[in-house]
mmCIF file of C-alpha atoms in Angstrom:
data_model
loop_
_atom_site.group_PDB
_atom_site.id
_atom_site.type_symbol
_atom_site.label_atom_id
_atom_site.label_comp_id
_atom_site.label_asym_id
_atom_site.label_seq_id
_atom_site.Cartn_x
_atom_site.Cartn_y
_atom_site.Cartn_z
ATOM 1 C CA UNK A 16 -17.209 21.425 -19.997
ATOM 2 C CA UNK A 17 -18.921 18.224 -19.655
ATOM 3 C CA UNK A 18 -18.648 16.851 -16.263
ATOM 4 C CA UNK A 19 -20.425 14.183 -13.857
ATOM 5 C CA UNK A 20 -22.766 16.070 -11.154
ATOM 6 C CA UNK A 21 -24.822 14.586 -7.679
ATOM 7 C CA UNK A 22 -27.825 15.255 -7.165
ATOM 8 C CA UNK A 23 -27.543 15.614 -3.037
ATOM 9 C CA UNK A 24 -24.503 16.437 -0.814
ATOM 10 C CA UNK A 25 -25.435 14.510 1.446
ATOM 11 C CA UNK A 26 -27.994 11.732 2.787
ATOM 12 C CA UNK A 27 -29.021 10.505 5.688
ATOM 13 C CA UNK A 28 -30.252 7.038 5.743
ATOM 14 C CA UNK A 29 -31.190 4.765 9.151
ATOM 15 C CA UNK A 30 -29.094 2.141 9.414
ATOM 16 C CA UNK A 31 -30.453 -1.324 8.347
ATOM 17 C CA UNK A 32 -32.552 0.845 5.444
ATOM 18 C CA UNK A 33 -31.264 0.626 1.744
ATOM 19 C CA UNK A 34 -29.400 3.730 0.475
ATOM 20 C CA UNK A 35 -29.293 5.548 -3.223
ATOM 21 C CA UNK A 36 -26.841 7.634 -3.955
ATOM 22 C CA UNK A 37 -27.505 9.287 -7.482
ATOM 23 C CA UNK A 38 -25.417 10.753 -9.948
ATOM 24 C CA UNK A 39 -25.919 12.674 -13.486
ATOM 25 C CA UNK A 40 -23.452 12.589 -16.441
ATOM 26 C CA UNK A 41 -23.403 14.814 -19.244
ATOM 27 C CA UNK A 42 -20.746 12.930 -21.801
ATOM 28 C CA UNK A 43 -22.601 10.911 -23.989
ATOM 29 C CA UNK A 44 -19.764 8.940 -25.233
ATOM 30 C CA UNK A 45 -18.525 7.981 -22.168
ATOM 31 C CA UNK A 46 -19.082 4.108 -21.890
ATOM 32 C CA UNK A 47 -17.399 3.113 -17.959
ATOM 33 C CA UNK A 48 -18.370 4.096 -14.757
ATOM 34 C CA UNK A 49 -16.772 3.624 -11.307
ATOM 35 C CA UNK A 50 -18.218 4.269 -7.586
ATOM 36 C CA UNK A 51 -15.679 4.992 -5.079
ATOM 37 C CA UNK A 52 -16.288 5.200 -1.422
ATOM 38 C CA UNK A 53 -13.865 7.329 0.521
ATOM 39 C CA UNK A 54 -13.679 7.808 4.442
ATOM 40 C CA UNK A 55 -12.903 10.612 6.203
ATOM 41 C CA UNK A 56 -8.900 10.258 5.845
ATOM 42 C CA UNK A 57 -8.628 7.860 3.389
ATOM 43 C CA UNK A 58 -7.867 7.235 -0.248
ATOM 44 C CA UNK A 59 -10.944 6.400 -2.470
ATOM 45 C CA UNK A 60 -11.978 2.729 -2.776
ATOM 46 C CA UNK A 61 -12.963 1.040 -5.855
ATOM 47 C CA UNK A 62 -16.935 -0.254 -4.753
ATOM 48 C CA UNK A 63 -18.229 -1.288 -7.811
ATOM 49 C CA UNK A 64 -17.870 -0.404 -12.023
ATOM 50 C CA UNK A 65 -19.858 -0.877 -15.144
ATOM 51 C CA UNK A 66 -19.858 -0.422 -18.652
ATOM 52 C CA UNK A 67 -22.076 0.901 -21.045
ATOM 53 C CA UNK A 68 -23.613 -2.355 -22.463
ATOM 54 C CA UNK A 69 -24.898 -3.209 -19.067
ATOM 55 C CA UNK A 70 -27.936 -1.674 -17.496
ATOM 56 C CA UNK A 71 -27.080 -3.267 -13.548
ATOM 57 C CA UNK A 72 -24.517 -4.681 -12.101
ATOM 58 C CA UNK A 73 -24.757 -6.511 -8.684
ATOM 59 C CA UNK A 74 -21.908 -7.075 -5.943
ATOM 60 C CA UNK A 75 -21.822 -7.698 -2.480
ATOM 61 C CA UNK A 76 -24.482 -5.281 -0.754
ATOM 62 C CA UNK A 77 -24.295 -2.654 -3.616
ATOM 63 C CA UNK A 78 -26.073 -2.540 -6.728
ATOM 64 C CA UNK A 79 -25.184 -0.096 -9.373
ATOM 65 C CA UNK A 80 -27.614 0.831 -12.139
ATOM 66 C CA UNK A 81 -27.405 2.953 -15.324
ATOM 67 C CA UNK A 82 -29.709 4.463 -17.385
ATOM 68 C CA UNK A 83 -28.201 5.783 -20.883
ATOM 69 C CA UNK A 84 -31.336 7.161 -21.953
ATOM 70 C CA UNK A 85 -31.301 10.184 -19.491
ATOM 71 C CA UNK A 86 -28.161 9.938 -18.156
ATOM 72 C CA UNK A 87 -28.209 9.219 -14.926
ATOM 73 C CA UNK A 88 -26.123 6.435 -12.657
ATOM 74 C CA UNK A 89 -27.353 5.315 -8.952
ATOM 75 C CA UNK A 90 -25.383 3.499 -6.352
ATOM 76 C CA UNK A 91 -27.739 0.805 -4.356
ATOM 77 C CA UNK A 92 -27.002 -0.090 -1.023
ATOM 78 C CA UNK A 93 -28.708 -2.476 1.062
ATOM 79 C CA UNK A 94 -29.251 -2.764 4.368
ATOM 80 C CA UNK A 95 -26.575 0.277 5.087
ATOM 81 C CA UNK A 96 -24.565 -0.398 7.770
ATOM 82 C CA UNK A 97 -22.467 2.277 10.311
ATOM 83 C CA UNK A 98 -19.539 1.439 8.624
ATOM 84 C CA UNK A 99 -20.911 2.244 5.249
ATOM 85 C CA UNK A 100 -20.563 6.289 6.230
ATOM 86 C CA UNK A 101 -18.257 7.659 3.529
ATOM 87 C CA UNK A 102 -18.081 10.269 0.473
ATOM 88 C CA UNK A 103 -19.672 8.195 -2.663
ATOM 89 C CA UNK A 104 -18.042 9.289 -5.894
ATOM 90 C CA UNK A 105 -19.015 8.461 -9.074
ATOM 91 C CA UNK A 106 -16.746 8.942 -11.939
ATOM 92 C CA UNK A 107 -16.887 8.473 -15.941
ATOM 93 C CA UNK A 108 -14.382 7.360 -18.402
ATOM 94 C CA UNK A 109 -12.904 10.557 -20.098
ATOM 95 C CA UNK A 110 -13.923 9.149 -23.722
ATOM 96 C CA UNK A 111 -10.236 10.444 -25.175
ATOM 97 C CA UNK A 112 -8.332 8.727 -22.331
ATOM 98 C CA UNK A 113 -8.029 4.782 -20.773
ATOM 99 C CA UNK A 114 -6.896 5.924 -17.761
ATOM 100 C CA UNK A 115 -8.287 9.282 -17.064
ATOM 101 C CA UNK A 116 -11.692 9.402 -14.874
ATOM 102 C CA UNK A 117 -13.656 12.574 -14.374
ATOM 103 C CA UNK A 118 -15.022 12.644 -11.074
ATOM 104 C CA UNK A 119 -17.580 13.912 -9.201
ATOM 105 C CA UNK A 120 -18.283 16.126 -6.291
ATOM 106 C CA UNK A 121 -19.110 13.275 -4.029
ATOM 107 C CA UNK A 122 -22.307 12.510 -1.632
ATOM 108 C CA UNK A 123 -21.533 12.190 1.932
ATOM 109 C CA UNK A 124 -23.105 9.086 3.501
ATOM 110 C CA UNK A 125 -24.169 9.796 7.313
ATOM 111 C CA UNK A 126 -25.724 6.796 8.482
ATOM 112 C CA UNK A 127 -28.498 6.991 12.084
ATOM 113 C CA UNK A 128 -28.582 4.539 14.309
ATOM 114 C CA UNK B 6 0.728 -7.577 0.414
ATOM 115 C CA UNK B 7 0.871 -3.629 1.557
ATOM 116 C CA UNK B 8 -1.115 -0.834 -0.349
ATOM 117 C CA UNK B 9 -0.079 1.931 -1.720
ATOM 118 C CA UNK B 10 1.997 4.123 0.561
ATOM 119 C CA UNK B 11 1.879 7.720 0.895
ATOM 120 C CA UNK B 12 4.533 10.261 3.193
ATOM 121 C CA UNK B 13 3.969 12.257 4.516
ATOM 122 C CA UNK B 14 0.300 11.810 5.636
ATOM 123 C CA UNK B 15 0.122 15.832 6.475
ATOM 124 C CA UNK B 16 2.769 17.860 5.463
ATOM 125 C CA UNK B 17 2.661 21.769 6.925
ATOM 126 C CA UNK B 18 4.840 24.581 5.051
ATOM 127 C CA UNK B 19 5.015 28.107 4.730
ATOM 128 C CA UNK B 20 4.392 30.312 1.378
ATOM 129 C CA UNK B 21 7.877 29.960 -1.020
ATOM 130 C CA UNK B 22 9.107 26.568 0.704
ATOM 131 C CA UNK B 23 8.846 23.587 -1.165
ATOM 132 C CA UNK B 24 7.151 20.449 -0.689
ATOM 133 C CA UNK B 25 7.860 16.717 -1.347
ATOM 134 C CA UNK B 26 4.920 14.012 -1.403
ATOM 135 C CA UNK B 27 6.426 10.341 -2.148
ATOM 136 C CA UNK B 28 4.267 7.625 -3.131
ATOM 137 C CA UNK B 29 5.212 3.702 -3.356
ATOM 138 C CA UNK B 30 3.214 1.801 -5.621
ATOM 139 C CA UNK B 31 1.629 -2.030 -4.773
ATOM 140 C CA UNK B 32 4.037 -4.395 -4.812
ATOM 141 C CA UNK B 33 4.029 -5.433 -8.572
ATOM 142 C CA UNK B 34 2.713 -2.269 -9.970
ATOM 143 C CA UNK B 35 4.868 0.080 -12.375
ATOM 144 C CA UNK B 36 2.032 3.060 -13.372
ATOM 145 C CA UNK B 37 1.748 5.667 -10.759
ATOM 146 C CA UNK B 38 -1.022 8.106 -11.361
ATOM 147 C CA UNK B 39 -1.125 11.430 -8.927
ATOM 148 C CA UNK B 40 -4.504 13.556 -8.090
ATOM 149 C CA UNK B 41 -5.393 16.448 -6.143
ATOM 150 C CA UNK B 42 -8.092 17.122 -4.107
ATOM 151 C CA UNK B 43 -9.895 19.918 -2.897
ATOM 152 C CA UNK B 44 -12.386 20.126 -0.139
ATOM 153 C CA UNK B 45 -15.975 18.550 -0.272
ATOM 154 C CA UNK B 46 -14.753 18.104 -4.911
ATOM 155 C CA UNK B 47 -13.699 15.154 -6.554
ATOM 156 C CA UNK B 48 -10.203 14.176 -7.315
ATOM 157 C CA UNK B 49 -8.729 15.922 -10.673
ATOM 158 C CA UNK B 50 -6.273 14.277 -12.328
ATOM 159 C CA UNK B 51 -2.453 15.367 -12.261
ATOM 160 C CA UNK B 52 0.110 13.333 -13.727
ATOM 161 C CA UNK B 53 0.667 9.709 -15.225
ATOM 162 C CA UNK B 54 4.044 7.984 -14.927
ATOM 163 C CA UNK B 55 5.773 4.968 -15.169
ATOM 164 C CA UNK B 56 8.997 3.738 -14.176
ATOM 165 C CA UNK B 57 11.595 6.739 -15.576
ATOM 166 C CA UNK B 58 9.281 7.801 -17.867
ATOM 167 C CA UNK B 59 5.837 10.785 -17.453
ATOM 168 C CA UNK B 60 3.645 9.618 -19.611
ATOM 169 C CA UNK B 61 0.923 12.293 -19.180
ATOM 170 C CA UNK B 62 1.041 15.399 -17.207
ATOM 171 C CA UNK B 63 -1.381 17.226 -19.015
ATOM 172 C CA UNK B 64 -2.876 17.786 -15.603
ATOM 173 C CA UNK B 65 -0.403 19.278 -13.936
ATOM 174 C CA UNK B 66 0.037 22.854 -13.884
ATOM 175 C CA UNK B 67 3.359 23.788 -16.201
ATOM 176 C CA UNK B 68 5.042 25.891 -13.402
ATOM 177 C CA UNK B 69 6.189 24.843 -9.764
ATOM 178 C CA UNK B 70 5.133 21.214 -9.993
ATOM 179 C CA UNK B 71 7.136 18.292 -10.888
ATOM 180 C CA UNK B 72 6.900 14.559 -10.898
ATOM 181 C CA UNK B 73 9.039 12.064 -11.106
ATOM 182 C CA UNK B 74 9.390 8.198 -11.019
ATOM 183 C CA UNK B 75 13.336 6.967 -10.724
ATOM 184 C CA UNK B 76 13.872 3.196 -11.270
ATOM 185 C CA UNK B 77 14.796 2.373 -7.740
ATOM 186 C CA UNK B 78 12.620 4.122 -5.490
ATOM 187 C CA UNK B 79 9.262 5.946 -4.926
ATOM 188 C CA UNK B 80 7.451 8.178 -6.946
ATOM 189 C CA UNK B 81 7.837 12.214 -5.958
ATOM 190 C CA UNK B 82 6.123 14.891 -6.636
ATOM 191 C CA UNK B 83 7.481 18.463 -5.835
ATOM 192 C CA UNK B 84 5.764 21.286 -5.412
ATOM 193 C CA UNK B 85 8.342 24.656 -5.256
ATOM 194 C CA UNK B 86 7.467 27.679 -3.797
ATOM 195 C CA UNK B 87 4.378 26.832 -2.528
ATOM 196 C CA UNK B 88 1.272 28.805 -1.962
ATOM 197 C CA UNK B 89 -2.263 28.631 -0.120
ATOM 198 C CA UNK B 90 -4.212 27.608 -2.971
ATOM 199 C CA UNK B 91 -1.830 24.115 -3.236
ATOM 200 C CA UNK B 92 -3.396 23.338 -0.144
ATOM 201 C CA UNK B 93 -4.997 20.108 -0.635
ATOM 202 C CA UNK B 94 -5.221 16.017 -0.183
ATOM 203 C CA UNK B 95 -2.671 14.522 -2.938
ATOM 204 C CA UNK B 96 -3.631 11.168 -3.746
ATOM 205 C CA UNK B 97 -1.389 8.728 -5.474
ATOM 206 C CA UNK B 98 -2.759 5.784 -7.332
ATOM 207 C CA UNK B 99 -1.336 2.620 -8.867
ATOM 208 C CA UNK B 100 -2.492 -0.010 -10.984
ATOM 209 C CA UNK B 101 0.115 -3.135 -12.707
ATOM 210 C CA UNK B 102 -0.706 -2.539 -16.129
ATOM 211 C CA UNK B 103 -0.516 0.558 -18.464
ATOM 212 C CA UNK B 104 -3.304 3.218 -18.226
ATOM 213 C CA UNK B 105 -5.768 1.518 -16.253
ATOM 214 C CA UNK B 106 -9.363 2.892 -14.984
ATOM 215 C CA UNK B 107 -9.170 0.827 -11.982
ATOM 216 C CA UNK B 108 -6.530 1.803 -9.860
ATOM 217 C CA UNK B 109 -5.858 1.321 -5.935
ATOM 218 C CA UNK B 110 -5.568 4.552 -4.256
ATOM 219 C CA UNK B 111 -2.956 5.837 -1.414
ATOM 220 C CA UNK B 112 -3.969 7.472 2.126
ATOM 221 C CA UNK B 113 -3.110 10.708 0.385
ATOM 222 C CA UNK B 114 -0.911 13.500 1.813
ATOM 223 C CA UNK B 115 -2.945 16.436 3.474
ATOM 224 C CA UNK B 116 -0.675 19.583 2.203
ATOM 225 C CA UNK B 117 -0.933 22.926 4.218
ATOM 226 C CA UNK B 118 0.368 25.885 3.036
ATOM 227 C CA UNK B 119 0.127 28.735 5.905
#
């Protein structure tokens, strides 16, 4: 079935550089996306959202941006920090649902000093 | 203002015993969604419930597992007769208003079936 993909497990950025995390989605009609970060032993965290009228959407330190045209969703973050290591999810609105999300496999943040 | 609470945090039992996760919402909040994880995969959706009622448990599988949300009281959800492949994290998730994409998430309970 349709599903939301990553295109890398996992990514190692230096710290103080700018991370993107990048994600694929296959359901055209979904129209709301989410980024969660999760560390190791924790419940997923809301980061950041969007919907489908909006091509970027800025918050503190992250940036998320969506192109409908091929698909794709990327998770900005600037000036990555140690505590920024986490699993990145993103996750799409199931279109028949207002509550159910289909997630992702995740990217694993791993952050050099 | 506490989080959503999760117990136990790891939870160890044996093939054919049963397990118990309980879950207490945010203060304020009366929809409890459950999920379960898998190793290095994304959280899959379970169940959907609100106070005394399941709303959706279309992602729950139809034999062994139960959920349940009394008025007074936390959420459960009961796995019987357990097996290895129910090992997993089982995240709970509330949000106050009905069916709602943004939801604040629970430690999770790390289930281990040996």
């Amino acid at each position: 079935g349709e599903s939301v993909g990553l295109h890398l497990p996992t990514l190692s950025v230096q710290e103080g550089d700018n991370s993107i995390i990048n994600c694929a989605y296959s359901n055209s009609a979904s129209d709301y996306f989410i980024w969660y970060k999760q560390e190791s032993g924790k419940g997923p965290q809301f980061i950041i959202d969007i919907r489908s009228n909006m091509d970027k959407r800025q918050g503190q330190r992250v940036t998320v941006l969506l192109n409908k045209t091929v698909k794709h969703l990327s998770l900005q973050i600037a000036a990555t920090q140690p505590g920024d290591s986490a699993v990145y999810f993103c996750a799409e609105n199931d279109p028949d649902s207002n509550y159910q999300l289909i997630w992702g496999a995740g990217t694993k943040l791993i952050i050099k000093p | 203002n506490a989080g959503v609470m999760q117990n136990p945090r790891h939870l160890v039992r044996r093939r054919g015993q049963e397990a118990r996760l309980r879950c207490s919402p945010m203060k304020g909040h009366s929809h409890v969604y459950w999920y379960r994880q898998l190793p290095e995969e994304g959280l899959k959706f379970m169940v959907y419930l609100q106070k005394e009622n399941i709303i959706d448990e279309s992602g729950m599988p139809k034999e062994r597992f139960s959920a349940e949300f009394p008025k007074e009281g936390p959420s459960i959800l009961r796995i019987q007769q357990v097996v290895r492949g129910d090992s997993a994290a089982y995240f709970c998730a509330s949000s106050p208003v009905a069916g709602e994409h943004e939801q604040y998430f629970g430690p999770g309970t790390r289930l281990t079936v040996t």
